[in-house]
Short mmCIF file of C-alpha atoms in Angstrom, two decimals:
data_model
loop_
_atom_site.label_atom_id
_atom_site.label_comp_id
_atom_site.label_asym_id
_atom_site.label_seq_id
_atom_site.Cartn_x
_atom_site.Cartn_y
_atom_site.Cartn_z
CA UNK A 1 123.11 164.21 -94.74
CA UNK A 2 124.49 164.76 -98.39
CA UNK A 3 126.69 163.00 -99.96
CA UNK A 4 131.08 164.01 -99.82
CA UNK A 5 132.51 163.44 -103.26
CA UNK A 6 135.11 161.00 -104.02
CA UNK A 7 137.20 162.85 -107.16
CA UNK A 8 139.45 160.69 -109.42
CA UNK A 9 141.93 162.94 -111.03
CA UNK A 10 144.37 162.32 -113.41
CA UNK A 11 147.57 164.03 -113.97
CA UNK A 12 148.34 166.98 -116.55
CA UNK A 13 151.04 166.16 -118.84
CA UNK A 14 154.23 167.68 -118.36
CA UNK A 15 153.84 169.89 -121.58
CA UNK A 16 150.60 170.93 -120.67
CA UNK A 17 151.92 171.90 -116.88
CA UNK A 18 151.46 175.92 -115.93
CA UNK A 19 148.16 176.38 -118.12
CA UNK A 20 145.55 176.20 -115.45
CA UNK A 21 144.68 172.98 -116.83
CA UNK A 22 144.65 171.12 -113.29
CA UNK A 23 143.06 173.94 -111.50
CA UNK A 24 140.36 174.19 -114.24
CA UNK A 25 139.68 170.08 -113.35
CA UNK A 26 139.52 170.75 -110.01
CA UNK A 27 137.08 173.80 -110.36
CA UNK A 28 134.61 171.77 -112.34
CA UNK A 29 134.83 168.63 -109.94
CA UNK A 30 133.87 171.19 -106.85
CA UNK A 31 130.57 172.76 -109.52
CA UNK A 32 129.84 168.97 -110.40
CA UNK A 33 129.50 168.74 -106.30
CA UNK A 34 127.68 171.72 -105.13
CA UNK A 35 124.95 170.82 -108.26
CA UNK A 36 125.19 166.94 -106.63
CA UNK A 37 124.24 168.42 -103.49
CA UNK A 38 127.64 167.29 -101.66
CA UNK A 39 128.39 168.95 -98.30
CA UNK A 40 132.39 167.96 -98.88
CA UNK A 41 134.89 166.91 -101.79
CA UNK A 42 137.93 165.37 -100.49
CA UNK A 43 140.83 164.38 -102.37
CA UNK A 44 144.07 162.05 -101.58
CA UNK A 45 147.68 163.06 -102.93
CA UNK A 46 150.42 160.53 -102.97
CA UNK A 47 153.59 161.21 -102.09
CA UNK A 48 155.76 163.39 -103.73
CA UNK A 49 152.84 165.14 -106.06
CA UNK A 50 153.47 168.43 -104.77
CA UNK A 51 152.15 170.70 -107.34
CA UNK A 52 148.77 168.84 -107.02
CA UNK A 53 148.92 169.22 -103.09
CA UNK A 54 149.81 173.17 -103.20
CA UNK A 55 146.82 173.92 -105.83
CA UNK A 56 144.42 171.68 -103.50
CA UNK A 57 145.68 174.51 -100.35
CA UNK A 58 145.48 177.64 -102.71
CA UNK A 59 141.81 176.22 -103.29
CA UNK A 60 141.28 176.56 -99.76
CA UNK A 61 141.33 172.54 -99.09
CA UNK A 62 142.45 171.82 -95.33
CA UNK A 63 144.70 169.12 -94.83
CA UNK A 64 142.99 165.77 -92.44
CA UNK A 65 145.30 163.62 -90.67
CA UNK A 66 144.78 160.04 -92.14
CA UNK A 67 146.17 156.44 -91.70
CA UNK A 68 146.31 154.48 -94.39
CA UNK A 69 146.65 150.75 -94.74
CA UNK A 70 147.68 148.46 -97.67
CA UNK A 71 147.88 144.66 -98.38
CA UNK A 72 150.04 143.89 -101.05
CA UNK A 73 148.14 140.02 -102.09
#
């Protein structure tokens, strides 16, 4: 069974916004993964990032129904 990947991505800046810049990211982080021999990449949105969620579903991402849980210590 191979491996998913786990990506960390940051944010563009706002004056950088509209350049391909995140979809670029995102593009390189699914080649890092097929050359990693992943069978999945999944990525988490929080709230209220909508641009980031709508580039993820032009990519052809599917949504999965999750729970999370928190402990604030």
């Amino acid at each position: 069974n191979s491996p998913n990947t786990a990506a960390r991505m940051g944010a563009v800046a706002p004056h950088r916004r509209g350049q391909g810049l995140g979809r670029a990211l995102l593009l390189r982080a699914i080649s890092n993964s097929r050359r990693a021999s992943c069978n999945t990449v999944e990525l988490e949105v929080v709230r209220g990032h909508d641009r980031a969620a709508h580039l993820y579903l032009r990519e052809s991402f599917h949504r999965l129904p999750r729970t999370r849980f928190s402990l604030a210590l």
